[in-house]
Short mmCIF file of C-alpha atoms and ligand atoms in Angstrom, two decimals:
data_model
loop_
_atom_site.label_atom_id
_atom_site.label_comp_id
_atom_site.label_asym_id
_atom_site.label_seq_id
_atom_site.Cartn_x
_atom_site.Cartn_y
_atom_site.Cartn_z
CA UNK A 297 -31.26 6.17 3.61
CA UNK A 298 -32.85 5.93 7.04
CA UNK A 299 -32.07 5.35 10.54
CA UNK A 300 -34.01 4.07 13.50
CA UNK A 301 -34.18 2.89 16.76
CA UNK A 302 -37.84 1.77 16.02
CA UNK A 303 -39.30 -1.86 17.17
CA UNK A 304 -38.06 -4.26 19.51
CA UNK A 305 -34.89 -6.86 18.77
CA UNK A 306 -35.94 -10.44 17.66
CA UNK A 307 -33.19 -12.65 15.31
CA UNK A 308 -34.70 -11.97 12.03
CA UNK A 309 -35.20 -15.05 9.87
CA UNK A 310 -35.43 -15.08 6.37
CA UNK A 311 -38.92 -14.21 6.42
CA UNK A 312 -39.06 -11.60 8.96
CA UNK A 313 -36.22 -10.04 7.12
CA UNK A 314 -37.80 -9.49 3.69
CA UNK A 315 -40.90 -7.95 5.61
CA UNK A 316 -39.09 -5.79 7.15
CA UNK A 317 -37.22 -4.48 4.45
CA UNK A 318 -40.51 -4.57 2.30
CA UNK A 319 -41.89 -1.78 4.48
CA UNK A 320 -38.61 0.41 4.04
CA UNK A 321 -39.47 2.36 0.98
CA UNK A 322 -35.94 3.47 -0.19
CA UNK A 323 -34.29 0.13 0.22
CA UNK A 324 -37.49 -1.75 -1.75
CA UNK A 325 -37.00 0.75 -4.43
CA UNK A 326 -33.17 -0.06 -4.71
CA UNK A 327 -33.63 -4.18 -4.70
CA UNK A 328 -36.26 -3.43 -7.13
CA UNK A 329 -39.65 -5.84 -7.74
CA UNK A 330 -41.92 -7.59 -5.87
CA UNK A 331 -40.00 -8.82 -2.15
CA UNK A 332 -41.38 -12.56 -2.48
CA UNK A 333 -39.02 -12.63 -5.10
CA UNK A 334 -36.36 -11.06 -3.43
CA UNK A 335 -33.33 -13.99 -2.72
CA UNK A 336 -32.37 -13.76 0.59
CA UNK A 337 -29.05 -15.82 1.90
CA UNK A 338 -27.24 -16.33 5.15
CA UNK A 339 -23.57 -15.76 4.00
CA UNK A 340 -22.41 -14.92 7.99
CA UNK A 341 -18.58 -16.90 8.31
CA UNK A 342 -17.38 -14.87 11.07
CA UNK A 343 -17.03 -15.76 14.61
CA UNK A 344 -19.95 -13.04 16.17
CA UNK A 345 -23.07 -12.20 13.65
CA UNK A 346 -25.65 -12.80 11.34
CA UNK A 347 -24.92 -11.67 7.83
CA UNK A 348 -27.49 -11.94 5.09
CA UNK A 349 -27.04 -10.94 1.12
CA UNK A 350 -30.52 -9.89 -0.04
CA UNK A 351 -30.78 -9.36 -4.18
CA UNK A 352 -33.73 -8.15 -6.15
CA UNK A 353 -33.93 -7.01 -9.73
CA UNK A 354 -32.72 -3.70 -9.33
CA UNK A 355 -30.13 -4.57 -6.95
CA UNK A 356 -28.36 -6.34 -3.72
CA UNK A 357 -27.66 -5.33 -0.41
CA UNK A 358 -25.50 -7.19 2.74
CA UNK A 359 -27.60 -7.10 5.55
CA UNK A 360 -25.79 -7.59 9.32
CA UNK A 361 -27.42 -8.46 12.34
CA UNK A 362 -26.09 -8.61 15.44
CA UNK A 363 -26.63 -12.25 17.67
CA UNK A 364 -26.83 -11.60 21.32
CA UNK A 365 -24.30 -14.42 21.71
CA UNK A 366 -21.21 -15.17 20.14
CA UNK A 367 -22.19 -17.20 16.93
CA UNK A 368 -19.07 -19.13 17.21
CA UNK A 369 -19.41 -20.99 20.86
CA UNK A 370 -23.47 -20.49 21.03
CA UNK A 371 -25.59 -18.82 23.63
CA UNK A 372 -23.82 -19.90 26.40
CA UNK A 373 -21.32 -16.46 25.58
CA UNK A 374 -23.94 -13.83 25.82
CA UNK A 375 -22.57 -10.65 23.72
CA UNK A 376 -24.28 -6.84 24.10
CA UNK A 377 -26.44 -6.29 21.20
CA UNK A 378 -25.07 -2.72 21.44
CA UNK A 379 -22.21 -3.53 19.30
CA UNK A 380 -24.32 -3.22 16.20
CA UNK A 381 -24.47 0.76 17.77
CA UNK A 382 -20.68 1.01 17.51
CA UNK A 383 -20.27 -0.38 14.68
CA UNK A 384 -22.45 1.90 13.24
CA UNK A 385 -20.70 4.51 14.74
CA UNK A 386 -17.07 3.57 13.43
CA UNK A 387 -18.62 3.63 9.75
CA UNK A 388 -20.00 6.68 9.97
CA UNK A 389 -16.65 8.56 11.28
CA UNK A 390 -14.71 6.12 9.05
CA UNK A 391 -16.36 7.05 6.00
CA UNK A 392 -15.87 10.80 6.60
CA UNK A 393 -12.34 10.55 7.53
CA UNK A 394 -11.56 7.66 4.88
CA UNK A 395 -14.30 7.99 2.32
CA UNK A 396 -14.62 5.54 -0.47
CA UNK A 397 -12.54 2.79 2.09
CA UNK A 398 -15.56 1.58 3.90
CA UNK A 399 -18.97 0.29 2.60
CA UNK A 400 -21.69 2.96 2.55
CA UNK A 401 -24.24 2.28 5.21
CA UNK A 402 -27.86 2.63 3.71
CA UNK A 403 -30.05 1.84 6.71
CA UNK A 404 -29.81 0.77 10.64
CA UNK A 405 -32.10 0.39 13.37
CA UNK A 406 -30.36 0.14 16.94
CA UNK A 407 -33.28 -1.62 18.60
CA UNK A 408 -32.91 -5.01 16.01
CA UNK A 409 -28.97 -4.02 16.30
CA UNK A 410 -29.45 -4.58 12.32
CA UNK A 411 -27.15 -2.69 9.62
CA UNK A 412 -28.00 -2.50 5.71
CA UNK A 413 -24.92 -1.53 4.14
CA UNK A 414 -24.36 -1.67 -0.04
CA UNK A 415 -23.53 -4.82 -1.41
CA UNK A 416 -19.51 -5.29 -2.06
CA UNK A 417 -19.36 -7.33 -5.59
CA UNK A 418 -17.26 -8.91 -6.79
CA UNK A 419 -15.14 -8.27 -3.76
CA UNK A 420 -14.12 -11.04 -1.15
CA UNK A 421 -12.60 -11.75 2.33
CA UNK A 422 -9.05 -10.80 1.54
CA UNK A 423 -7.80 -13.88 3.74
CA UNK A 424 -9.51 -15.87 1.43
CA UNK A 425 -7.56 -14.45 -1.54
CA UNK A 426 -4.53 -14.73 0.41
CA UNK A 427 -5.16 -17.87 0.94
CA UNK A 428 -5.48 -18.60 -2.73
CA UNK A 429 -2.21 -17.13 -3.73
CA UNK A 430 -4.09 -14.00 -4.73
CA UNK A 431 -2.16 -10.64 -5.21
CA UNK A 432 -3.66 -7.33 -4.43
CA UNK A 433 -1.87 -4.40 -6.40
CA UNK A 434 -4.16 -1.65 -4.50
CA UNK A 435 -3.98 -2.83 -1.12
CA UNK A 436 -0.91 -0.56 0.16
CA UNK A 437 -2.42 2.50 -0.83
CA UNK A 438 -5.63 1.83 0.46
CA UNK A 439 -5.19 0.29 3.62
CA UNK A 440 -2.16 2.70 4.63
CA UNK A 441 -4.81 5.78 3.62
CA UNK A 442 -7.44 4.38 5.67
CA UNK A 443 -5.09 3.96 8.75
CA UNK A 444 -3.31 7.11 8.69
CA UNK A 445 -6.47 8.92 8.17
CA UNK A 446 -8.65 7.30 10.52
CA UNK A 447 -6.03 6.93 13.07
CA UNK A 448 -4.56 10.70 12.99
CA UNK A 449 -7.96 12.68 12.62
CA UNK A 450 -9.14 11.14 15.80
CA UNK A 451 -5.94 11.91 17.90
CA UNK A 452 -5.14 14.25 20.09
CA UNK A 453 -2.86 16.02 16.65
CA UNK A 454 -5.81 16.55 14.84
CA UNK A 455 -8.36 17.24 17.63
CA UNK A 456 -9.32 19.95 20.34
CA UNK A 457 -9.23 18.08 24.03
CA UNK A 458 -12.56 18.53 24.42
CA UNK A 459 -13.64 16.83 21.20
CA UNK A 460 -11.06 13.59 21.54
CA UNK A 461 -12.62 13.20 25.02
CA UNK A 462 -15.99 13.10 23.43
CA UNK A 463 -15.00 10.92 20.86
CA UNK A 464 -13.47 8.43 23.86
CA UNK A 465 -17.07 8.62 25.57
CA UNK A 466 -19.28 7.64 22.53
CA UNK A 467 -17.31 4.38 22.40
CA UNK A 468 -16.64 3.69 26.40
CA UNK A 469 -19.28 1.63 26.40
CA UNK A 470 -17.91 -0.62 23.69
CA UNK A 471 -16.49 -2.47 26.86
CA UNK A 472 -17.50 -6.18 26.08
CA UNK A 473 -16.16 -6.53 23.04
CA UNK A 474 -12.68 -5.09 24.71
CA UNK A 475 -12.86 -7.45 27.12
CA UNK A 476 -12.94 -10.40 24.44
CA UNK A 477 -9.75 -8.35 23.44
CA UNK A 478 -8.25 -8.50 26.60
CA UNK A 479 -9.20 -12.06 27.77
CA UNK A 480 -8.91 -14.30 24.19
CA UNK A 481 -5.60 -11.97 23.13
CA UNK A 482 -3.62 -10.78 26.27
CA UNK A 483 -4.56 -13.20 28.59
CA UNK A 484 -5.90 -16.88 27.46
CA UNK A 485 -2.74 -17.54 25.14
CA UNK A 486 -0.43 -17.86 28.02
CA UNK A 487 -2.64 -19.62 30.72
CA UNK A 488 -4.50 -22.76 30.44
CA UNK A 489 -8.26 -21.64 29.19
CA UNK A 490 -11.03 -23.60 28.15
CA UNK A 491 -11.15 -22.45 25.11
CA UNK A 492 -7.99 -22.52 23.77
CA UNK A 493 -6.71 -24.87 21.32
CA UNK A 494 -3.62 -25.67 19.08
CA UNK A 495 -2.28 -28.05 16.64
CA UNK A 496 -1.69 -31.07 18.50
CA UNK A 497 0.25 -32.88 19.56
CA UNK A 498 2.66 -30.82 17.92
CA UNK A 499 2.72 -27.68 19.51
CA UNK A 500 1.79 -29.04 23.12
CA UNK A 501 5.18 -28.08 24.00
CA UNK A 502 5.19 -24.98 22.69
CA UNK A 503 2.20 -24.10 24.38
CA UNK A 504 3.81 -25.28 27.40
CA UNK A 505 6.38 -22.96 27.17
CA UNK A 506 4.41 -20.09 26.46
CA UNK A 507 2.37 -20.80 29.70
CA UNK A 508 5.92 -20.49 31.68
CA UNK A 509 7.45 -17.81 29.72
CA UNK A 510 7.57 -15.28 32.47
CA UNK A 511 9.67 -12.69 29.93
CA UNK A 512 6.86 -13.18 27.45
CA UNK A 513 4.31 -12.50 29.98
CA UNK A 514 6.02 -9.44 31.48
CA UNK A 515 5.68 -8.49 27.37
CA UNK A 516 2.00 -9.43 27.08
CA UNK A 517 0.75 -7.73 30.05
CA UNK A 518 2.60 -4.69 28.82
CA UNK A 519 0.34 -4.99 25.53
CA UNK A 520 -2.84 -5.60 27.40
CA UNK A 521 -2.00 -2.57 29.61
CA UNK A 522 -1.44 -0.45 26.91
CA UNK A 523 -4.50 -1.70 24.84
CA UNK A 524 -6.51 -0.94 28.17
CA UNK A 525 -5.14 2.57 29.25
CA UNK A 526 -4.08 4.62 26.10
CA UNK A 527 -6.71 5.97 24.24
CA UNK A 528 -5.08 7.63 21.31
CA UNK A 529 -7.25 6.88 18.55
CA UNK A 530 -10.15 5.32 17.52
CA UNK A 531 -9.45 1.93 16.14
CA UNK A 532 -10.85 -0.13 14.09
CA UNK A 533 -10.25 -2.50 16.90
CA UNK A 534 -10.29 -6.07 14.94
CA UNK A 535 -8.53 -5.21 11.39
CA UNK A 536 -7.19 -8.19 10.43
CA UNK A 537 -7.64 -9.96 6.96
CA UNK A 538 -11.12 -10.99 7.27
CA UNK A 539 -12.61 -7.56 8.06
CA UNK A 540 -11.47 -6.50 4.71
CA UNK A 541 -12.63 -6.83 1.26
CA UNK A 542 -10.95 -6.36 -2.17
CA UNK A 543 -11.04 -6.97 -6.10
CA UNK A 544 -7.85 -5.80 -7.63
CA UNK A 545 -8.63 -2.52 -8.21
CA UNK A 546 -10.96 -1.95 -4.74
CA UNK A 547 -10.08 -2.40 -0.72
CA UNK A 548 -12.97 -1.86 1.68
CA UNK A 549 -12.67 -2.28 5.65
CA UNK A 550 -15.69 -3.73 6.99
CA UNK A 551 -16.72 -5.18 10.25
CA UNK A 552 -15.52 -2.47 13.12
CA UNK A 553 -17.68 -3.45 15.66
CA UNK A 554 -14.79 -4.13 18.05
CA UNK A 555 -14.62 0.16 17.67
CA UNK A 556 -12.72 1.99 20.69
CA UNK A 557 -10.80 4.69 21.42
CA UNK A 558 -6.82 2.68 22.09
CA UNK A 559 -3.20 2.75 20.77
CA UNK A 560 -3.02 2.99 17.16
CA UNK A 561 -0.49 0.12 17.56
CA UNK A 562 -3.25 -2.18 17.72
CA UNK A 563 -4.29 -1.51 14.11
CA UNK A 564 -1.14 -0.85 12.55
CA UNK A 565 -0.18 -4.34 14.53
CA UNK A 566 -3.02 -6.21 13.15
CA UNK A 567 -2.38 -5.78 9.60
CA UNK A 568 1.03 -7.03 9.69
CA UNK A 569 0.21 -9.78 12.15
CA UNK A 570 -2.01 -11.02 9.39
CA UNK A 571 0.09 -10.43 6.41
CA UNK A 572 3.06 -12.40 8.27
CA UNK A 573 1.11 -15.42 9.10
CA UNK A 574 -0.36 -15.77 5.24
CA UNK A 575 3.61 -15.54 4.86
CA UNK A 576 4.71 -18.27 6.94
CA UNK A 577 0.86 -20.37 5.61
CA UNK A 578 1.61 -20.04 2.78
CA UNK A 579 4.14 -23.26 1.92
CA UNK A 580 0.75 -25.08 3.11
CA UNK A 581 -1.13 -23.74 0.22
CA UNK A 582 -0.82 -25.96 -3.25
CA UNK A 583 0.90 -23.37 -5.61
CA UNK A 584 3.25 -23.88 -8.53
CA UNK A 585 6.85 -23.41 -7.24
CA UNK A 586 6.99 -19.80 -9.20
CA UNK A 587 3.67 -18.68 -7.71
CA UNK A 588 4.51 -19.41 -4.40
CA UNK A 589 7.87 -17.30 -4.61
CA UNK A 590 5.79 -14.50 -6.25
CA UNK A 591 3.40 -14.48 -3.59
CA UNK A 592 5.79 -14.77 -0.67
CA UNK A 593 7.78 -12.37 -2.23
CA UNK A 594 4.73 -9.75 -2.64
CA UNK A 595 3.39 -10.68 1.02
CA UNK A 596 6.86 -9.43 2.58
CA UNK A 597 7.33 -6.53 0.13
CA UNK A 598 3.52 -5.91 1.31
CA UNK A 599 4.51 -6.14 4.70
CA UNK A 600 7.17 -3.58 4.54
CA UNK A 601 4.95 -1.12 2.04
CA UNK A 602 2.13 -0.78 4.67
CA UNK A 603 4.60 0.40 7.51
CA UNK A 604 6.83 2.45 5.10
CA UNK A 605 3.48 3.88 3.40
CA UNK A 606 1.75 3.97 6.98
CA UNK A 607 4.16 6.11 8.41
CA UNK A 608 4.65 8.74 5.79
CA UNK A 609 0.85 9.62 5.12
CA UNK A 610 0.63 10.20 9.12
CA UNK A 611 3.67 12.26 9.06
CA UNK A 612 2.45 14.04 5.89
CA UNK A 613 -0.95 14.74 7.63
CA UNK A 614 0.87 15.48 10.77
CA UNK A 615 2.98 18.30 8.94
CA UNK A 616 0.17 19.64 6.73
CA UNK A 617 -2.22 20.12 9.46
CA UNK A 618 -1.68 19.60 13.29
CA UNK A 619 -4.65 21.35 14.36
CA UNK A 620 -5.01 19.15 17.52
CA UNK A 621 -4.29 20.58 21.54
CA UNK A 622 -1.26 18.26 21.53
CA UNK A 623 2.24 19.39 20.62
CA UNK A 624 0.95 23.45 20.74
CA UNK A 625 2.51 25.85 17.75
CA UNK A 626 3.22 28.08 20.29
CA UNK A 627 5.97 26.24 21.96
CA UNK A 628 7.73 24.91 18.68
CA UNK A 629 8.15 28.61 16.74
CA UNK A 630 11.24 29.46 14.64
CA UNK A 631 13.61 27.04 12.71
CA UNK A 632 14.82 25.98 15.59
CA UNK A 633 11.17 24.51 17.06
CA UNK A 634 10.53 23.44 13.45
CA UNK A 635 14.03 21.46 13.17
CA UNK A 636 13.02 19.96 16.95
CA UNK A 637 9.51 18.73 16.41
CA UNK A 638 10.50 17.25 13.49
CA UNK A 639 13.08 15.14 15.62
CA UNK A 640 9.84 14.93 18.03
CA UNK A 641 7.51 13.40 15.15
CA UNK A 642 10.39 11.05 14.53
CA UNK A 643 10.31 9.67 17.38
CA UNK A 644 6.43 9.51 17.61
CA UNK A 645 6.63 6.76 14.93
CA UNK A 646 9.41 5.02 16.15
CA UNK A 647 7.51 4.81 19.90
CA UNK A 648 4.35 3.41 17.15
CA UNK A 649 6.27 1.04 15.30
CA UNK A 650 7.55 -0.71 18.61
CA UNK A 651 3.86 -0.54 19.82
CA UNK A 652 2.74 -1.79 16.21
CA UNK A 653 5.47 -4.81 16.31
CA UNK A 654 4.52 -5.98 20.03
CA UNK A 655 0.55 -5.97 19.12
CA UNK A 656 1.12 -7.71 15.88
CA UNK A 657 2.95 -10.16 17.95
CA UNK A 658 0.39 -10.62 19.86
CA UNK A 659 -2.48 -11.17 17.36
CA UNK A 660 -0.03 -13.75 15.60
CA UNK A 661 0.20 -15.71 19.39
CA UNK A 662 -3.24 -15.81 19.84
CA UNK A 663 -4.39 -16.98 16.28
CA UNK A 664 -2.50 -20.31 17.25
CA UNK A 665 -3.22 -20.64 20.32
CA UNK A 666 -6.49 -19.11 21.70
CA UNK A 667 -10.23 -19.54 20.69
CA UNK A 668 -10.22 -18.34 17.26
CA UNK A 669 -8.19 -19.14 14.64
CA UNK A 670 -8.03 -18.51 10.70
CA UNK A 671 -7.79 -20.33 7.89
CA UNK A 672 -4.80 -19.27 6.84
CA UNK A 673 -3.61 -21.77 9.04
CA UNK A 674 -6.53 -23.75 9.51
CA UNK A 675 -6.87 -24.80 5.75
CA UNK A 676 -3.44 -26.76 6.27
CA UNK A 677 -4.98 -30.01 5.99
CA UNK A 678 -1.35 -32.07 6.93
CA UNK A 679 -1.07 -30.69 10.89
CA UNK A 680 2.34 -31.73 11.06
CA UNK A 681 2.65 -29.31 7.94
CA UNK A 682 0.53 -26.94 9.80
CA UNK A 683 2.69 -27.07 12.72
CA UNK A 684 5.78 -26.07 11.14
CA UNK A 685 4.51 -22.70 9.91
CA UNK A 686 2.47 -22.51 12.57
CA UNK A 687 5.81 -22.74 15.30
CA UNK A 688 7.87 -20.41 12.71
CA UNK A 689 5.14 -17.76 12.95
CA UNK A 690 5.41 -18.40 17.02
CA UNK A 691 9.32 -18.15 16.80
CA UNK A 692 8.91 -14.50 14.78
CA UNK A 693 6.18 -13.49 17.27
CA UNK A 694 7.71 -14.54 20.73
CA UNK A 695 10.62 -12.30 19.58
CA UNK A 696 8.28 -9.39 17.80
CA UNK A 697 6.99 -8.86 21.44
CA UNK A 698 10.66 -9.64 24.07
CA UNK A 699 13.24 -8.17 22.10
CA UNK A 700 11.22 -5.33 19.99
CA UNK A 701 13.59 -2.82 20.46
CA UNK A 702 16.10 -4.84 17.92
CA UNK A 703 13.58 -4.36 15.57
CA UNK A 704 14.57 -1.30 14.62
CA UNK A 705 12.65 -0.98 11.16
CA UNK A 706 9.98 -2.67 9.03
CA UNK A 707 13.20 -4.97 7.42
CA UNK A 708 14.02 -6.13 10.41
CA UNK A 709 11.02 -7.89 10.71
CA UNK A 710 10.96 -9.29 7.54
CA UNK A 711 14.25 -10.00 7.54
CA UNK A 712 13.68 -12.62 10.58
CA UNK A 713 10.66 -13.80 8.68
CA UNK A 714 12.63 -15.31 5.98
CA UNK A 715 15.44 -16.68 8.14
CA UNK A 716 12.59 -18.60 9.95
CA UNK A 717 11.73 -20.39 6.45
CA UNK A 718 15.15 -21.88 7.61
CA UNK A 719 13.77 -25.71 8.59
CA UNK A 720 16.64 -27.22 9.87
CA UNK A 721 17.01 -24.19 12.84
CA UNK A 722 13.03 -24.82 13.98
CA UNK A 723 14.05 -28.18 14.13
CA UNK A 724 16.74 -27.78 16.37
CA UNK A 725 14.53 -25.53 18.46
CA UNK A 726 11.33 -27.91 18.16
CA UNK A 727 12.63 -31.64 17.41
CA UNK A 728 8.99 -32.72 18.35
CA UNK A 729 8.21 -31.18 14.71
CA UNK A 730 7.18 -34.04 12.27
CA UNK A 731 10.26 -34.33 9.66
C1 LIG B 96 -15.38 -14.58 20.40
S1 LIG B 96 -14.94 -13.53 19.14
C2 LIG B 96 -13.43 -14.07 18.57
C3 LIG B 96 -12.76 -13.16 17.65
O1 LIG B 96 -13.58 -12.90 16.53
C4 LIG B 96 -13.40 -11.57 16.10
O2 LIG B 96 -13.10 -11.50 14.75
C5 LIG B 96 -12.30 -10.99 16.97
O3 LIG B 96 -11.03 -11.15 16.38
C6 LIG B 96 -12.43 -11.80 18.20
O4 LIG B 96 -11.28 -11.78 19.01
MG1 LIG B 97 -15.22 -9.32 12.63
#
């Protein structure tokens, strides 16, 4: 509807807020009667803003504003208000490139770093169903379309040099929120840090060793470097489970305010990262013995679908329509240049896949032992219970990032995944693990 940089930021209480969107004609129209009777409720669970739903008669809306601290350790962690910019940014190109995948943004005003964006009902956090046991039949094909789309039409195969280097500099400044990256992801995990935190006392040994594990931080560095220096895309840049909502039949991605220009790895990495630890969570969870099965068995088979999925719509794309600067026509002519960039694009994704196993390594370590970590997890009342998945999801992770080159394909990760349900060999690797 509208746009703005109009006015001057203040944190918008609930009052504030419903004059505010009282004097924006188009979105009083859509919620529909009088704004006193407008409800208006602070729904924000996430770790960095304010999120409000607003309903009228005619209609909702979500409403996101950014803090400019992180909500989740207070004002003592000031945060640029500028990521409510990017944000806005990434849902703009993302809903060109990926239409129907993202919500549709109906208003946002840079000055109170505010976004309206249409109201997603009856979707919810997809963690949260996971959580639940919940299946979701469409997820594959969405979340694979909105990765290979987003993710190839802003590389150098689909773009001219000059426009990928524009695309890098409208998000350069995005440079706090990568720096959370770096520091609670790459770095805090394997060093003592205030902020860090595990299950104890049952993984103080295994946080122990990750703080002397110089192979793993040979591995991790490698990451951060990589996350730092190789702008191939432009990422979502924080797509795990909670910045994406889904009924059965819908997937949206919401919530790309961590938006930069990086190794498409990093996505790609993220999803799995988050499908594995619902995985290894999941024995937590109360579920009848069948459901449980089912829903293992669906995570993995998940698992495996978005990489399989993943890889051939950004093939596909790549074959259809390469008009990017990179890998020029010109030098790859005949059957013979056909036949060899072929090969090429073959090894493209096998060059991702290693970069998408070592970052969802990392987003696995750091959900156990950094700042923030999710409920999958977290809603493991018994921590000794918690532990155990918790460690397993450590053992997959420590070798997801050393040894990635044996995993050669998608099964090989999965594979290990369901040899770690093996108890009796974490116990011989952890006997501090409550029996
Ligand atoms: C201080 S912000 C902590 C985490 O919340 C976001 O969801 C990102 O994952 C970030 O790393
Ligand atoms: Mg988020």
């Amino acid at each position: 509807m509208s746009g703005d940089r109009a006015g001057h930021y203040r944190i918008l209480h609930e009052g504030d807020l419903r004059d505010y969107l009282a004097g924006l004609s188009g979105l009083r129209a859509l919620l529909g009667g009088e704004p006193a009777s407008w409800s208006i409720t602070e729904v924000g669970d996430g770790n960095l803003n304010l999120v409000f739903i607003v309903k009228g008669a005619g209609g909702g809306i979500a409403v996101k504003q950014a803090l400019p601290y992180v909500r989740l350790v207070g004002e003592s962690w000031p945060l640029p208000l500028s990521r409510a910019h990017y944000e806005y940014l990434a849902l703009s190109r993302q809903a060109q490139l990926a239409p129907g995948l993202v919500p549709a943004v109906l208003h946002h005003n840079d000055a109170l770093a505010l976004t309206v964006m249409e109201l997603l009902e009856p979707h919810i956090i997809m963690r949260k169903g996971l959580v639940a046991g919940k299946q979701y039949p469409r997820f594959v094909d969405d979340i694979t379309a909105f990765m290979a789309r987003t993710l190839f039409f802003t590389s150098d195969l689909a773009l001219s040099a000059a426009e990928k280097k524009e695309g890098i500099a409208a998000f350069a400044g995005n440079h706090a929120l990568c720096k959370i990256t770096e520091d609670l992801i790459f770095t805090d995990p394997y060093r003592i840090a205030e902020q860090n935190r595990w299950t104890a006392p049952y993984l103080d040994s295994l946080a122990a060793e990750l703080r002397n594990d110089m192979e793993l931080h040979v591995s991790v560095s490698r990451l951060k470097l990589k996350f730092m220096a190789s702008p191939e895309a432009l990422l979502h840049g924080d797509l795990h489970t909670g910045s994406i909502m889904v009924t059965e039949s819908e997937t949206r991605v919401i919530d790309p305010e961590f938006a930069f220009y990086g190794p498409m790895g990093f996505d790609s990495g993220a999803v799995l990262a988050n499908l594995l630890m619902a995985y290894f969570a999941s024995v937590g969870h109360e579920r009848a013995a069948g459901e449980r099965a089912a829903f293992e068995g669906w995570v993995l088979e998940t698992v495996e679908k978005v990489w399989t999925e993943f890889a051939r719509k950004f093939l596909d794309l790549w074959r259809a329509g390469a008009t990017g600067d990179a890998y020029p026509p010109s030098l790859f002519t005949g059957d013979k240049g056909a036949a060899r960039l072929e090969t090429e694009r073959q090894a493209y994704m096998q060059r991702l896949f290693a970069d998408t196993v070592g970052f969802a390594a990392a987003k696995i370590i750091r959900r156990i032992f950094g700042l923030a970590h999710n409920i999958d997890f977290e809603l493991i009342e018994d921590a000794g219970k918690r532990a155990v998945s918790e460690a397993r999801a450590v053992r997959l992770a420590r070798a997801m990032m050393v040894e990635t080159a044996t995993f050669r394909t998608i099964a090989d990760v999965t594979g290990a995944a369901r040899k770690l349900r093996d108890a009796r060999e974490l116990r011989e690797w952890m006997p501090d693990l409550p029996g």
